[in-house]
PDB file of C-alpha atoms in Angstrom:
ATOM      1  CA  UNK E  84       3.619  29.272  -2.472  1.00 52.00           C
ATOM      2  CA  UNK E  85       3.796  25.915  -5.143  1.00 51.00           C
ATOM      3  CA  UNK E  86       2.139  23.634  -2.241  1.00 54.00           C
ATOM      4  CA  UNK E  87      -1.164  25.703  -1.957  1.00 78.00           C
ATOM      5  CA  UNK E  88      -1.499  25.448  -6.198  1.00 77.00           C
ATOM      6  CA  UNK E  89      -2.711  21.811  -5.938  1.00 76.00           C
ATOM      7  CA  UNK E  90      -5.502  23.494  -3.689  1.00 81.00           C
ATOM      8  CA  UNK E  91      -6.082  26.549  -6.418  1.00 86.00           C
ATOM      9  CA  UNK E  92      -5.706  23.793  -9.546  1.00 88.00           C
ATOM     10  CA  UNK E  93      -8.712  22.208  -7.871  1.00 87.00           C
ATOM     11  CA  UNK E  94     -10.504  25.139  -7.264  1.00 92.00           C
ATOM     12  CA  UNK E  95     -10.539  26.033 -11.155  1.00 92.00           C
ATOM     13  CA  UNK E  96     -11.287  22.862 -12.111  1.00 93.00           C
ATOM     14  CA  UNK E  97     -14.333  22.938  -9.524  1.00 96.00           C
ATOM     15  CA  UNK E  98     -15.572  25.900 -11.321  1.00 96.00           C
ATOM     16  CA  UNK E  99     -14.856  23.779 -14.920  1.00 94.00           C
ATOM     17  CA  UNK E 100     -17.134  21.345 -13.898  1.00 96.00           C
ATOM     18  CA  UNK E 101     -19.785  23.616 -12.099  1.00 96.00           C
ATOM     19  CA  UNK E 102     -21.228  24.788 -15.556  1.00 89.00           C
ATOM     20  CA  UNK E 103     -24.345  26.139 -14.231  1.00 91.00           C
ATOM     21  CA  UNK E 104     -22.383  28.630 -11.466  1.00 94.00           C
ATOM     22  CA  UNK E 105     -24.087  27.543  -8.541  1.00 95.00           C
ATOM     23  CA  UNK E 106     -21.397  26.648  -6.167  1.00 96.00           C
ATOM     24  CA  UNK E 107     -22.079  22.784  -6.546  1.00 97.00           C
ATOM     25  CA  UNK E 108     -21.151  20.031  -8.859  1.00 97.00           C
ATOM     26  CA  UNK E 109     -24.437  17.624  -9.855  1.00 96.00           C
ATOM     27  CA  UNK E 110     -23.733  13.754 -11.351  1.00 96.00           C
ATOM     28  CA  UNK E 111     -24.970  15.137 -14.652  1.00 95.00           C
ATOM     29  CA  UNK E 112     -22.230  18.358 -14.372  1.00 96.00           C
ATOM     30  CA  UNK E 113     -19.592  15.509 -13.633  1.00 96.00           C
ATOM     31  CA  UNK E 114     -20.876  13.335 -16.447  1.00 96.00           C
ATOM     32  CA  UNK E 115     -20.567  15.817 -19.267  1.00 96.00           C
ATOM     33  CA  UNK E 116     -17.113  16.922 -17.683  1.00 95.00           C
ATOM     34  CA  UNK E 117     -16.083  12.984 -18.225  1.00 96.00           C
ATOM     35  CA  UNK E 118     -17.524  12.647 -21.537  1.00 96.00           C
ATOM     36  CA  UNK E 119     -15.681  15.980 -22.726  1.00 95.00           C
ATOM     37  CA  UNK E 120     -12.044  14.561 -20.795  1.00 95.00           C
ATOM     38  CA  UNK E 121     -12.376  10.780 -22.241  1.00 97.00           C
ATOM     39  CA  UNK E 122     -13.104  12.124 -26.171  1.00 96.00           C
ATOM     40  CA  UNK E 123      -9.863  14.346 -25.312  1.00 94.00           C
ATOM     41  CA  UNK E 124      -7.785  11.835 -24.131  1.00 96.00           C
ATOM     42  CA  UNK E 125      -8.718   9.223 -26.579  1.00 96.00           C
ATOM     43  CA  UNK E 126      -6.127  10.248 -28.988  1.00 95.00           C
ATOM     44  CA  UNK E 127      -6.617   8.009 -31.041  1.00 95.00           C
ATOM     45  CA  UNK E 128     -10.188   8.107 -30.916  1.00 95.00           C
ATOM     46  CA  UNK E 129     -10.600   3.794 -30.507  1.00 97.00           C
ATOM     47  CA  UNK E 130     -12.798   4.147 -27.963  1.00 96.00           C
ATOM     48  CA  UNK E 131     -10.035   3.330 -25.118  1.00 97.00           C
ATOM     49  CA  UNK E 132      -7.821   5.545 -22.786  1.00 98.00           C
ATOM     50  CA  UNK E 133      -4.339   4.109 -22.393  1.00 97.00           C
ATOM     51  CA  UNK E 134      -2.009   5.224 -19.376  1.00 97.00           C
ATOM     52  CA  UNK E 135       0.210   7.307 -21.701  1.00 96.00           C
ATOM     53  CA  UNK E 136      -3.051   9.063 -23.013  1.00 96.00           C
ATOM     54  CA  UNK E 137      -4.644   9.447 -19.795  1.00 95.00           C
ATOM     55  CA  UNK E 138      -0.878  11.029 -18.516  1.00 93.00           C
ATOM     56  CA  UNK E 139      -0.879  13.384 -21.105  1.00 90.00           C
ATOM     57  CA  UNK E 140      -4.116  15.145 -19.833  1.00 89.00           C
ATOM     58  CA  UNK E 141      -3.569  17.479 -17.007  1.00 86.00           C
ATOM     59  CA  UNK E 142      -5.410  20.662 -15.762  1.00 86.00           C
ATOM     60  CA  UNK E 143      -2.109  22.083 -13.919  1.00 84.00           C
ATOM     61  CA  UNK E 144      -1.019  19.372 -11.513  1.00 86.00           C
ATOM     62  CA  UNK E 145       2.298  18.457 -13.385  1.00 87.00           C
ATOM     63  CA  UNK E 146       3.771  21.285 -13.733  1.00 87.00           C
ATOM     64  CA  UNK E 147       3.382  22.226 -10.004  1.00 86.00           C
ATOM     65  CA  UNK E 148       5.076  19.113  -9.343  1.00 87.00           C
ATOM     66  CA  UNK E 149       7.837  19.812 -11.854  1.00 89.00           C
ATOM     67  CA  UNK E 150       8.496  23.263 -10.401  1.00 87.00           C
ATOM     68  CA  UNK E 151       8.764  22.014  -6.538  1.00 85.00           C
ATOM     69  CA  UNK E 152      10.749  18.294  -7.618  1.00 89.00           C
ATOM     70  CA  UNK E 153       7.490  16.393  -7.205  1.00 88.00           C
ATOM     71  CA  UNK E 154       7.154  14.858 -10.767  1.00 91.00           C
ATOM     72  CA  UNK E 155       7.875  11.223  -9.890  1.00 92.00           C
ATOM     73  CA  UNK E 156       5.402  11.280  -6.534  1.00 90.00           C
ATOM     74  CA  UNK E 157       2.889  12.758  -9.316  1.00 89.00           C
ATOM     75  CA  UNK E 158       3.548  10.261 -11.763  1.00 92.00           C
ATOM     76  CA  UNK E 159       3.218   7.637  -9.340  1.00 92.00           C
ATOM     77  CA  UNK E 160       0.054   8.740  -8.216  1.00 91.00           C
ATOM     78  CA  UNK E 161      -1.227   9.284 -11.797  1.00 93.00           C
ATOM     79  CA  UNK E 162      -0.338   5.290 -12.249  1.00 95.00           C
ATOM     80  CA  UNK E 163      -2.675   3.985  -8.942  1.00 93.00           C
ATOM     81  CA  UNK E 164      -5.190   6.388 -10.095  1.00 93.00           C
ATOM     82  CA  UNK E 165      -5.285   4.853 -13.488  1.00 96.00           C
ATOM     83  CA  UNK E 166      -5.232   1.127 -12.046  1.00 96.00           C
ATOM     84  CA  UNK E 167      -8.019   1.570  -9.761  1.00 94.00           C
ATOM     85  CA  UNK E 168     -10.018   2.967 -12.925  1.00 96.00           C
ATOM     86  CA  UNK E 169      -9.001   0.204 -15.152  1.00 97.00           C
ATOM     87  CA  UNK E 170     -11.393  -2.282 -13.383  1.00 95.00           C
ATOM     88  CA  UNK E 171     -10.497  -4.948 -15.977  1.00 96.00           C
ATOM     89  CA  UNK E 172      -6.678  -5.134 -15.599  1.00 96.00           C
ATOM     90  CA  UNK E 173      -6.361  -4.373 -19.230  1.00 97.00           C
ATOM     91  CA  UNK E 174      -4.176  -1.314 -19.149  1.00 97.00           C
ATOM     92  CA  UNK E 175      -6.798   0.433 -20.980  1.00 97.00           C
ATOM     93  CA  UNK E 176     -10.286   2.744 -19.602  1.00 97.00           C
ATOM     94  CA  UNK E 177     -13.589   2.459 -21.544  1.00 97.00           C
ATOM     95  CA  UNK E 178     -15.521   5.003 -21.372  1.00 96.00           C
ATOM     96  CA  UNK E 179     -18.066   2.722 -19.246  1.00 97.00           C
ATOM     97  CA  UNK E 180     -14.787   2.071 -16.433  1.00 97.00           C
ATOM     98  CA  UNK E 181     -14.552   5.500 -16.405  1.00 97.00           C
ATOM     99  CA  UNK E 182     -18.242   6.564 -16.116  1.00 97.00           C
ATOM    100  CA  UNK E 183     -18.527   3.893 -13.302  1.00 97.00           C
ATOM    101  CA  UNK E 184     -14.855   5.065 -11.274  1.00 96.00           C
ATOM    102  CA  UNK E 185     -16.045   8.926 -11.642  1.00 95.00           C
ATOM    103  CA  UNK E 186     -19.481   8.149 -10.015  1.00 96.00           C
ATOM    104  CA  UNK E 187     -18.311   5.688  -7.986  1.00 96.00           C
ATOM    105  CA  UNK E 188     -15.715   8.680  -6.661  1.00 95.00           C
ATOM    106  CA  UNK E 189     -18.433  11.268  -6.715  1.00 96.00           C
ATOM    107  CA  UNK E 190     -20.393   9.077  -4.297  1.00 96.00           C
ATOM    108  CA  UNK E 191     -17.297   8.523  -1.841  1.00 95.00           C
ATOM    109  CA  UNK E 192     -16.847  12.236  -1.904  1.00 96.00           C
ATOM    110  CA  UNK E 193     -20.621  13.294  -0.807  1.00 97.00           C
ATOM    111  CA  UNK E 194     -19.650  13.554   2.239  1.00 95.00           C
ATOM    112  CA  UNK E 195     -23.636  14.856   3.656  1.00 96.00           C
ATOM    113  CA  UNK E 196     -24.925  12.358   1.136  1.00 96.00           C
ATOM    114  CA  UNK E 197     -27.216  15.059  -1.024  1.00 97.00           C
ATOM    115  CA  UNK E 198     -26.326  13.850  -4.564  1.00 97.00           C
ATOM    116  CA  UNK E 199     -23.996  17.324  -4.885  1.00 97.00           C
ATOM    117  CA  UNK E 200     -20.537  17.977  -4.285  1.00 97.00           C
ATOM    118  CA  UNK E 201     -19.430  21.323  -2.691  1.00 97.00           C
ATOM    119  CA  UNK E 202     -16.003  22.835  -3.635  1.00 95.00           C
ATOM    120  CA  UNK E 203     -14.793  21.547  -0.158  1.00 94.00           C
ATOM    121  CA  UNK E 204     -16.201  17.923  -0.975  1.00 96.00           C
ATOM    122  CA  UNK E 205     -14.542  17.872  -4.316  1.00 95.00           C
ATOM    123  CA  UNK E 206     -11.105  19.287  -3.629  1.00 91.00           C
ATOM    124  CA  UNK E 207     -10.883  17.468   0.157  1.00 90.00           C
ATOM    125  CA  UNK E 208     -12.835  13.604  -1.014  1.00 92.00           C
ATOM    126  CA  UNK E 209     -12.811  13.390  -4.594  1.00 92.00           C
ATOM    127  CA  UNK E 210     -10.106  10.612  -4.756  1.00 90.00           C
ATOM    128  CA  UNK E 211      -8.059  11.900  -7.831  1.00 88.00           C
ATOM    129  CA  UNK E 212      -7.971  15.245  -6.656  1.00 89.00           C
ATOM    130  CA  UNK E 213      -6.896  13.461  -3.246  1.00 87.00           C
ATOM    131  CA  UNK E 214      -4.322  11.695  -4.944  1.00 88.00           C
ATOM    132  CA  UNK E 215      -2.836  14.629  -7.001  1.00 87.00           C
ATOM    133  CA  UNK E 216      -3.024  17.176  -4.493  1.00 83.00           C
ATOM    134  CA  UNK E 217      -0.915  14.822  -2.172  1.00 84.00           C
ATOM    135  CA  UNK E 218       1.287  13.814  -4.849  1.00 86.00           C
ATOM    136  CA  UNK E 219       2.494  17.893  -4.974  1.00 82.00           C
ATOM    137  CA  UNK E 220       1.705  18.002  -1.234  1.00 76.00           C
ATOM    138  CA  UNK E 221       2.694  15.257   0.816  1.00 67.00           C
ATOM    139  CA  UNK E 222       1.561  16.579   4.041  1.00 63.00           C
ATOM    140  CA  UNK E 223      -1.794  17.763   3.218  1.00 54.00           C
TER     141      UNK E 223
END
């Protein structure tokens, strides 16, 4: 079933994060994730993420929403994602907008407020995996 994928793409991605393997995602976990995602989307490597090199990273969503005619609800949501991280209006990310929208997400997502993020608190309130999983999923 395609619309439970944006749930099992978030899963996997939970455990990409969670380097240590203890069920739980730490600020420093999500900070080294960041780091390693901005230096891969920074094609080329100028120290800013445009939209089309932010769209080009993906850890599954797209083609989930290619396969169930999703792609422009996905794209859509890719674009507000990308504006809400691009605090400047400049149509770029630093790496410091990014740092400060991941934490700032992390935060909103600690639900009990104990500076960790379960799988449920990451896949449920982390706002891009909010965003994506709806984009696939409009009824979640």
């Amino acid at each position: 079933d395609l619309t439970k994928e944006g749930r099992l793409i978030g899963e996997a991605l939970f455990d990409s994060i969670d380097l240590s393997e203890n069920g739980f995602i730490h600020m420093g976990d999500l900070e080294e994730f960041r780091a390693s995602v901005f230096s891969g989307m920074d094609y080329d490597t100028n120290g800013q993420v445009t939209y089309e090199e932010f769209a080009t990273w993906d850890p599954g969503f797209v083609l989930v929403a290619e396969d169930i005619g999703r792609k422009d609800g996905y794209t859509t949501a890719s674009k507000i994602v990308f504006a809400f991280w691009d605090r400047d209006g400049n149509d770029e990310l630093s790496e410091r907008e990014m740092r400060f929208a991941m934490s700032s997400d992390f935060r909103r997502a600690d639900l009990d407020d104990d500076g960790l993020l379960s799988q449920q608190e990451f896949i449920n309130g982390f706002p891009i995996m909010v965003a994506m999983r709806a984009a696939i999923q409009p009824d979640l």
